PDB file of C-alpha atoms in Angstrom:
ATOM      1  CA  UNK K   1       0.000   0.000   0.000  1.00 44.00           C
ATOM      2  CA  UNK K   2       0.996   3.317  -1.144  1.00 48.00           C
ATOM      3  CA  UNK K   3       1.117   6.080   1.617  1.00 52.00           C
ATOM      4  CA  UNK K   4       1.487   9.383   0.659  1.00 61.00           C
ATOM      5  CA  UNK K   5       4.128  11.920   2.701  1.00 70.00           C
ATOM      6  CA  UNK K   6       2.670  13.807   5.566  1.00 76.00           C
ATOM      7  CA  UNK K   7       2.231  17.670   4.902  1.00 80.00           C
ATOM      8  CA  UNK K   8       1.977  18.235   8.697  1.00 91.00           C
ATOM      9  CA  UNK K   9       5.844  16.883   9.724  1.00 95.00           C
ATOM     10  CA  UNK K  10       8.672  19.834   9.291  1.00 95.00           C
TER      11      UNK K  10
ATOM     12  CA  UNK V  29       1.524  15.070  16.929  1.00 89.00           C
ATOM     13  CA  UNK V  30       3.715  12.333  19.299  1.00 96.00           C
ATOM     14  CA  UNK V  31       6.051  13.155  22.214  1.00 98.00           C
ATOM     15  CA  UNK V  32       8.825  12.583  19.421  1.00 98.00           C
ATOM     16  CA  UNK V  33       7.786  14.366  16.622  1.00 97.00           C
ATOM     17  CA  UNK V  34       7.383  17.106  19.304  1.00 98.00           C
ATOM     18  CA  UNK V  35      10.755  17.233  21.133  1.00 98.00           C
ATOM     19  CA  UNK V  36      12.367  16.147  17.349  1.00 98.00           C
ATOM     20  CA  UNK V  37      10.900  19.913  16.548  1.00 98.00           C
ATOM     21  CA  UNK V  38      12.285  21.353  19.571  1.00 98.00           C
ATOM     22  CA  UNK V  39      15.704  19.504  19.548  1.00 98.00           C
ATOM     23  CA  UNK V  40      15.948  21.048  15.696  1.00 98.00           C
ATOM     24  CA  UNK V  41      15.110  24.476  16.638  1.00 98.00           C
ATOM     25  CA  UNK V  42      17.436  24.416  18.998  1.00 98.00           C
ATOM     26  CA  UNK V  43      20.289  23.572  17.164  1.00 98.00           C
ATOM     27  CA  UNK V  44      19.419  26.375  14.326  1.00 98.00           C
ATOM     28  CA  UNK V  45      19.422  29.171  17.205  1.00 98.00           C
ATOM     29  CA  UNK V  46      21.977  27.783  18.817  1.00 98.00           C
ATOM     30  CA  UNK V  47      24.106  28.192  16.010  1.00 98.00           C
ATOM     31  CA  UNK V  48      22.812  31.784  15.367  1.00 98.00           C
ATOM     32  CA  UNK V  49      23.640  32.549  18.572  1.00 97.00           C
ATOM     33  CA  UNK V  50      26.841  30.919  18.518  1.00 98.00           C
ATOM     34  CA  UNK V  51      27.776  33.081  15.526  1.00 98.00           C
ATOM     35  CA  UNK V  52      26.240  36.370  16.680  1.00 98.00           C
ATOM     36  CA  UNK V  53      27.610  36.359  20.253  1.00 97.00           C
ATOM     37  CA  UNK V  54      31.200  35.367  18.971  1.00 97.00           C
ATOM     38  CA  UNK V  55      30.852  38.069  16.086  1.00 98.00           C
ATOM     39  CA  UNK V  56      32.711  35.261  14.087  1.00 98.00           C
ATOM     40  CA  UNK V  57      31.924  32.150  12.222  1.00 97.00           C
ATOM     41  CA  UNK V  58      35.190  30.343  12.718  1.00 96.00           C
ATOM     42  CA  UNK V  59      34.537  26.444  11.880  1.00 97.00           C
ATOM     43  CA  UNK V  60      30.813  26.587  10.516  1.00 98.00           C
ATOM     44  CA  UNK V  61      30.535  25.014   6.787  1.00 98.00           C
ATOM     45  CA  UNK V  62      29.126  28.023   4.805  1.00 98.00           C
ATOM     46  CA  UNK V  63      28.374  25.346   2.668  1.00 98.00           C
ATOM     47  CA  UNK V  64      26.204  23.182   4.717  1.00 98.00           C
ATOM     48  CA  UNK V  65      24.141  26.213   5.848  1.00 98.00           C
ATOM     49  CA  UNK V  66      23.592  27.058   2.095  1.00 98.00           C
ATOM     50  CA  UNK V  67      22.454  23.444   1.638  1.00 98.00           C
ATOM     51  CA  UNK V  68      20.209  23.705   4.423  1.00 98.00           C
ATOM     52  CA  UNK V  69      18.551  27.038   3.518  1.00 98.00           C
ATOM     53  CA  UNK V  70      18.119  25.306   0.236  1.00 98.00           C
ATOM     54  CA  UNK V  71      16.585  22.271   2.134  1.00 98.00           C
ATOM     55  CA  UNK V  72      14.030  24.298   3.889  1.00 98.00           C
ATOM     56  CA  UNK V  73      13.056  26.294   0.507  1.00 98.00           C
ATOM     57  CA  UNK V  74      12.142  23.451  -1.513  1.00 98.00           C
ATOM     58  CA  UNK V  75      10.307  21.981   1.413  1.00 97.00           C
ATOM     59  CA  UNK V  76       8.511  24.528   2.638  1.00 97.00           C
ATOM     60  CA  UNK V  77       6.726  25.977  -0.860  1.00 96.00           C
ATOM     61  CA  UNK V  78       3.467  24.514   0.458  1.00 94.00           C
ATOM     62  CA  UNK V  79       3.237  27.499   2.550  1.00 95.00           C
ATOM     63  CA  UNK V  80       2.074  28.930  -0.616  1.00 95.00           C
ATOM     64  CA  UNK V  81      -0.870  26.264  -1.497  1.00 92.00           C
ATOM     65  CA  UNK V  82      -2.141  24.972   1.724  1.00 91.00           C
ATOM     66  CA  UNK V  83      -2.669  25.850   5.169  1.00 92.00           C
ATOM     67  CA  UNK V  84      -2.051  22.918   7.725  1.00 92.00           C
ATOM     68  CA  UNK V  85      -1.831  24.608  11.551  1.00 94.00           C
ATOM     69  CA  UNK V  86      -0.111  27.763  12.986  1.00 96.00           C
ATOM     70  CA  UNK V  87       2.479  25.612  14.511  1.00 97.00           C
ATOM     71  CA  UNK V  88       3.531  24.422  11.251  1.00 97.00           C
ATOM     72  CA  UNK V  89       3.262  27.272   9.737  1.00 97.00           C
ATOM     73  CA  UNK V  90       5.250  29.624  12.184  1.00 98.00           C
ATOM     74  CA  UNK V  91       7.679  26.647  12.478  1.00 98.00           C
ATOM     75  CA  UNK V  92       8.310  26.584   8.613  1.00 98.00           C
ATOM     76  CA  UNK V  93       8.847  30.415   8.377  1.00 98.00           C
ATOM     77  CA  UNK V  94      11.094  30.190  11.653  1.00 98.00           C
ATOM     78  CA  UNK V  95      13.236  27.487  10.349  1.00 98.00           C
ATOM     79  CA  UNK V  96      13.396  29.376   6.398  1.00 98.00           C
ATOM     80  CA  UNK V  97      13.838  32.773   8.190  1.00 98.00           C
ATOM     81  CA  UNK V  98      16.929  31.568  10.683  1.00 98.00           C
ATOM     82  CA  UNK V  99      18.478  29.643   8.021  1.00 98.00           C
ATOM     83  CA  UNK V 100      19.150  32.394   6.044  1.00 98.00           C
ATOM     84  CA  UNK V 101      19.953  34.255   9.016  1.00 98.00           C
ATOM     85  CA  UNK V 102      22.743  31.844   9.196  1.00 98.00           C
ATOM     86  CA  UNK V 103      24.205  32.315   5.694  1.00 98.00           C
ATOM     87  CA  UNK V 104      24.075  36.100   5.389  1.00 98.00           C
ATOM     88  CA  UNK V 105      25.888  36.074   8.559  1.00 98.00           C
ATOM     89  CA  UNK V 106      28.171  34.030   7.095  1.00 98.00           C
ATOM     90  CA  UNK V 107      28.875  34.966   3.916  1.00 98.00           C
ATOM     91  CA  UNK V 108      27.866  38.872   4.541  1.00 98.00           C
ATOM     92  CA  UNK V 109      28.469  40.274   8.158  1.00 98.00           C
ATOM     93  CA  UNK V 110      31.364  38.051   9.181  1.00 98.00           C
ATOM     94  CA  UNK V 111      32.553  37.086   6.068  1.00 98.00           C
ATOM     95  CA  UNK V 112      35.687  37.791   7.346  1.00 98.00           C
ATOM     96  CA  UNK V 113      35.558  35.194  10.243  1.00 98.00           C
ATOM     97  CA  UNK V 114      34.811  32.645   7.629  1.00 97.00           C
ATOM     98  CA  UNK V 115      37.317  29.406   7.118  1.00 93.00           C
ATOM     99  CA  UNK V 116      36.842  29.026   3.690  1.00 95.00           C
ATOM    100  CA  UNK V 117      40.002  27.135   2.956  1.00 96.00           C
ATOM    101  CA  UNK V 118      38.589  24.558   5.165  1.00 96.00           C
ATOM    102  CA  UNK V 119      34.992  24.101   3.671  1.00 97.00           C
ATOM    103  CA  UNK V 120      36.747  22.790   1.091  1.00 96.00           C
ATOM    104  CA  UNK V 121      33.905  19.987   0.412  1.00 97.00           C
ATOM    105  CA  UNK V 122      32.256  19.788  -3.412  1.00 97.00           C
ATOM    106  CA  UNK V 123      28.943  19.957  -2.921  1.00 97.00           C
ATOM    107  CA  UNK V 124      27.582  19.368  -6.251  1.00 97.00           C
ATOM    108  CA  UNK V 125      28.534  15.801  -5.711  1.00 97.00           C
ATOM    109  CA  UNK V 126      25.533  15.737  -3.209  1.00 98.00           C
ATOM    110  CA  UNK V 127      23.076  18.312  -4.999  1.00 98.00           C
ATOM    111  CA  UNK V 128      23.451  16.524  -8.565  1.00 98.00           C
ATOM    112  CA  UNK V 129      23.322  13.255  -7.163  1.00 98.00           C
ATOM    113  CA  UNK V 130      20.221  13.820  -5.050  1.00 98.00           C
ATOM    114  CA  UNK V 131      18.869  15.967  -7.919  1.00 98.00           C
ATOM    115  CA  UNK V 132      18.776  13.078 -10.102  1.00 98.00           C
ATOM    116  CA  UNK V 133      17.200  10.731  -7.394  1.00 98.00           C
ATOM    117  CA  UNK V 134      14.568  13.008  -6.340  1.00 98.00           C
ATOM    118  CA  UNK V 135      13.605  12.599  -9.819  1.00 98.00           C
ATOM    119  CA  UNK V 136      13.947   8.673 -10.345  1.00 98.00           C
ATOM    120  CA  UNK V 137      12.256   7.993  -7.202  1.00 97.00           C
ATOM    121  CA  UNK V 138       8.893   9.915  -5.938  1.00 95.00           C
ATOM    122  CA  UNK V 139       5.354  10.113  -4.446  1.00 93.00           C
ATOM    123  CA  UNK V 140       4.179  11.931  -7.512  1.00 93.00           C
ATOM    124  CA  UNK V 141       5.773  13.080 -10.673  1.00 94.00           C
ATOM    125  CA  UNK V 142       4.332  16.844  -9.897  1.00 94.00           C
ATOM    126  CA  UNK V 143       6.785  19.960  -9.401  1.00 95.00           C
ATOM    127  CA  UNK V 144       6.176  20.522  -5.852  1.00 94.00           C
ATOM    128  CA  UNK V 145       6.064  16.943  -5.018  1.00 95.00           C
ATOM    129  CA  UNK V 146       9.726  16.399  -6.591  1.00 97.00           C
ATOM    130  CA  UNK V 147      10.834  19.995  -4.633  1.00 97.00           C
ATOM    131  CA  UNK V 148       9.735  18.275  -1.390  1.00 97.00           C
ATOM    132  CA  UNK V 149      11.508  14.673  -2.412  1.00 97.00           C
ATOM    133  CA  UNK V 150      14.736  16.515  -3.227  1.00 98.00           C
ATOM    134  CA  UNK V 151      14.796  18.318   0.346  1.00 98.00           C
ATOM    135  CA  UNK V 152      14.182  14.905   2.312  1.00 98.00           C
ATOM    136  CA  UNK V 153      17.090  13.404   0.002  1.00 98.00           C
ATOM    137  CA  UNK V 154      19.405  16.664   0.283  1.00 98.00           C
ATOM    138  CA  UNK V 155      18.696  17.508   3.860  1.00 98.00           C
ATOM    139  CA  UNK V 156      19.847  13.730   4.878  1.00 98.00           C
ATOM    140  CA  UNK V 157      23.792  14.646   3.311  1.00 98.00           C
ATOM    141  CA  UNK V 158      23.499  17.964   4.118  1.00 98.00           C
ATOM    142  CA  UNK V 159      25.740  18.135   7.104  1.00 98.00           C
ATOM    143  CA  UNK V 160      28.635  16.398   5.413  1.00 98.00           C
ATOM    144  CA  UNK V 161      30.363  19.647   4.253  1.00 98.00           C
ATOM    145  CA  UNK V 162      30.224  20.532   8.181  1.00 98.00           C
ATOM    146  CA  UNK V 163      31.500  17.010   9.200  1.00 97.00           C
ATOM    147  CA  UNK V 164      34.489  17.159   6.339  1.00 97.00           C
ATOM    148  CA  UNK V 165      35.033  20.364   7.896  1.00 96.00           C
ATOM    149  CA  UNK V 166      35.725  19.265  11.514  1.00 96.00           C
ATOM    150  CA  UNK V 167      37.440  16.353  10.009  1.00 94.00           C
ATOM    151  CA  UNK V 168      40.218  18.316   8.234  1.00 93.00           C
ATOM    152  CA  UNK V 169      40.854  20.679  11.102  1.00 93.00           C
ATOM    153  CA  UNK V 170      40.449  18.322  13.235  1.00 93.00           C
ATOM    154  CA  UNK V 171      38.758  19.690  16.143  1.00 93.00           C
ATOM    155  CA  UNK V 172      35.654  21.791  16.779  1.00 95.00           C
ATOM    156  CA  UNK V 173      34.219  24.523  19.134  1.00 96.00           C
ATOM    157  CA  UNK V 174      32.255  22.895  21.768  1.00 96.00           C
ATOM    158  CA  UNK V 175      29.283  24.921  21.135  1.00 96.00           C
ATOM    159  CA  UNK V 176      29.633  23.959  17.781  1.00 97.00           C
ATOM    160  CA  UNK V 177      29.320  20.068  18.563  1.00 97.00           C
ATOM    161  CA  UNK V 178      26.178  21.274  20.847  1.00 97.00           C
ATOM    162  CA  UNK V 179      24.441  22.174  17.752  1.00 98.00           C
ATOM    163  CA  UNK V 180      25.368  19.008  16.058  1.00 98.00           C
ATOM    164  CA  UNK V 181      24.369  17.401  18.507  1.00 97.00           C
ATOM    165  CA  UNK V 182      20.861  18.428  18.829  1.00 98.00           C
ATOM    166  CA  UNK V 183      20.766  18.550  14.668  1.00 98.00           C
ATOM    167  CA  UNK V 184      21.541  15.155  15.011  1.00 97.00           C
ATOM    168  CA  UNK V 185      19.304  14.530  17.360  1.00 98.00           C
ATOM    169  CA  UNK V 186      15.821  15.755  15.622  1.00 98.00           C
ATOM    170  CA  UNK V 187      16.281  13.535  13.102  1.00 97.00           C
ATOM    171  CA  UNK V 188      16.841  10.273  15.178  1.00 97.00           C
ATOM    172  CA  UNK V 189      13.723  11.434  17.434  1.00 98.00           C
ATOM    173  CA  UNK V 190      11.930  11.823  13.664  1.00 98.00           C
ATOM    174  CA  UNK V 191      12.884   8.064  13.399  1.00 98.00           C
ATOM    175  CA  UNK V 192      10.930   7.205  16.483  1.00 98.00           C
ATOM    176  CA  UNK V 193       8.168   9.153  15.623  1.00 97.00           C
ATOM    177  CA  UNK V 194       7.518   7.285  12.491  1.00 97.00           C
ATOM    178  CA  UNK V 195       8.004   4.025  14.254  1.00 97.00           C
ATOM    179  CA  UNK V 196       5.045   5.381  16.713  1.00 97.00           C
ATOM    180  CA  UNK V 197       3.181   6.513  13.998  1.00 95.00           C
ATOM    181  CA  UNK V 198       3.398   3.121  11.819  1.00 94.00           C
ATOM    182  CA  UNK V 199       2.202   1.223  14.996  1.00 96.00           C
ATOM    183  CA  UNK V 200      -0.336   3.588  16.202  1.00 95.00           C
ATOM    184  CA  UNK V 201      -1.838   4.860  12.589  1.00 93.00           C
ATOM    185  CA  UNK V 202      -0.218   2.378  10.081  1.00 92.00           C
ATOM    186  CA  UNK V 203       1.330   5.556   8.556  1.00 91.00           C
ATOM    187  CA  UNK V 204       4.607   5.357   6.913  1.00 89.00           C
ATOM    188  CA  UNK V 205       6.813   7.348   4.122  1.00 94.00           C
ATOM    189  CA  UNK V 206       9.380   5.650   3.096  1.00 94.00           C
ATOM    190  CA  UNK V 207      11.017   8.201   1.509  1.00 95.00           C
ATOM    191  CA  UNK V 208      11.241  10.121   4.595  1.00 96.00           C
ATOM    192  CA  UNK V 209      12.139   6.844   6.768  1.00 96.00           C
ATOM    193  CA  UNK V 210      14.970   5.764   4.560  1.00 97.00           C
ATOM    194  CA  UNK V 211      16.599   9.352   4.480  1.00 98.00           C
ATOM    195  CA  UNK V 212      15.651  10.062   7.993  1.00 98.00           C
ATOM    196  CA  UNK V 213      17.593   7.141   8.805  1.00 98.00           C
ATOM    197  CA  UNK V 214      20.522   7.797   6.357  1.00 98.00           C
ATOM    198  CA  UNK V 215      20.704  11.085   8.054  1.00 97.00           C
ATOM    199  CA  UNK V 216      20.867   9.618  11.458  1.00 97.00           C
ATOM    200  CA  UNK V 217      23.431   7.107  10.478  1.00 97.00           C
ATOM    201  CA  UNK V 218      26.322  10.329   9.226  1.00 97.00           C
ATOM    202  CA  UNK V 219      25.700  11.799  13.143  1.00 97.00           C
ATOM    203  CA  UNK V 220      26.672   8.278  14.785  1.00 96.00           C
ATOM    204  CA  UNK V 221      30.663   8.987  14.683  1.00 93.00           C
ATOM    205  CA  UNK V 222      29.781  12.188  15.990  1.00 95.00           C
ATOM    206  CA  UNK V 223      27.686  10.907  18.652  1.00 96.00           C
ATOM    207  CA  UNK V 224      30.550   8.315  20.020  1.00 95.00           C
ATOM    208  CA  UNK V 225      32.410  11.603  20.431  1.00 94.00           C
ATOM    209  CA  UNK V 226      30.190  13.822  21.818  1.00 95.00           C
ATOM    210  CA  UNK V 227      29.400  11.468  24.269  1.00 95.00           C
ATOM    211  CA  UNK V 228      32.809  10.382  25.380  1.00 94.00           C
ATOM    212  CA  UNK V 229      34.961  13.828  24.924  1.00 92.00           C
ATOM    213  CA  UNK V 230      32.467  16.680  24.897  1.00 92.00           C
ATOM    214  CA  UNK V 231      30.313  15.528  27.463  1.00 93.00           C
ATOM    215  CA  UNK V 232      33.028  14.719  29.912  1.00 94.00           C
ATOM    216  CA  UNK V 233      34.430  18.352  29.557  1.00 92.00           C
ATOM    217  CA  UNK V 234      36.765  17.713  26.617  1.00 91.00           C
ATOM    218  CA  UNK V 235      37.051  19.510  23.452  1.00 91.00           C
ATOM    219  CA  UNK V 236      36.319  17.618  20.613  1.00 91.00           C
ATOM    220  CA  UNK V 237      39.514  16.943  18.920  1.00 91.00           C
ATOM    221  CA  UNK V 238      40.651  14.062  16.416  1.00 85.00           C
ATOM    222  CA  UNK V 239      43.498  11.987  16.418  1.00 79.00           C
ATOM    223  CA  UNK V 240      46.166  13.637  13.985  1.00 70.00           C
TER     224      UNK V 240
END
């Protein structure tokens, strides 16, 4: 499965 | 948010101002890689465009323009007001052979063939080799400030408390990136030398100072 990045971590 | 992700956060905002404040008290920049704080600034600029297309929370937000804004603190201090102070004999480390490199892989290997999306790969992929100009640095002189090893130290240490925020996060929300995990723990993996030191020398009073 494919997660896309997370545009909350800095 | 997690404990880590929280205290990774902290632990890399400290290093930045410790390092502005390192340079601004000192009025000199004696043993900071120029270059490394140019790769950096360009780290946080290709990361941080989606403050232009979407609005996430007023922590990140503030965060992103704090880190962007101190980073290029950093280099105009460097290369501007104490330009003189600068050892650039000694940040002698190409750094095209990490921006081409990474250029090129941020490409190849993605989330999503879109312009912002490859911006943000190539900072995760840049920011993990970033700190090598600073590292080749210490290694050729041979020694470093000790406030200078604090801020490595805590630069270092954001990204290894990133780690264990994405191990939290994979068990707790079956997130992952795995982008972001493999160059999170590339990154990790350059500081570990530095860590043996700074643990053995630096925090038993030494100065950190290599073998000749």
């Amino acid at each position: 499965e494919e997660t896309t990045k997370d545009k909350d971590e800095l | 948010m997690n404990i880590f992700r929280l205290t990774g956060d902290l632990s890399h905002l400290a290093a930045i101002i410790i390092l502005l404040l390192k340079i601004w008290k000192s009025r000199s920049c004696a043993g900071i890689s120029g270059k490394s704080q140019i790769l950096f600034a360009l780290v946080f600029t290709t990361r941080y465009l989606d403050l232009f297309t979407s609005f996430i929370s007023l922590y990140n937000t503030c965060m992103k323009l704090i880190y962007i804004g101190c980073a290029y603190a950093t280099v105009y201090l460097i290369y501007a007001k104490f330009r003189a102070t600068y050892d650039g004999n000694h940040d002698s480390f190409r750094v095209e052979f990490l921006v081409v490199p990474v250029g090129g892989l941020s490409v190849l290997i993605n989330h999503d063939f879109s312009p912002l999306e490859i911006l943000w790969t190539f900072s995760i992929y840049l920011e993990s080799v970033a700190i090598l100009p600073q590292l080749f640095m210490i290694s050729k002189t041979g020694e470093a400030e000790t406030i200078t090893t604090h801020y490595l130290f805590c630069l270092g240490l954001y990204r290894a408390l990133y780690l264990f925020n994405w191990i939290w996060r994979f068990y707790f929300e079956g997130f992952f990136d795995m982008i972001a995990i493999v160059a999170g723990v590339v990154q990790t993996v350059l500081y570990c030398d530095f860590f043996y030191l700074y643990v053995t020398k630096v925090l038993k009073g030494k100065k950190l100072s290599l073998p000749a």
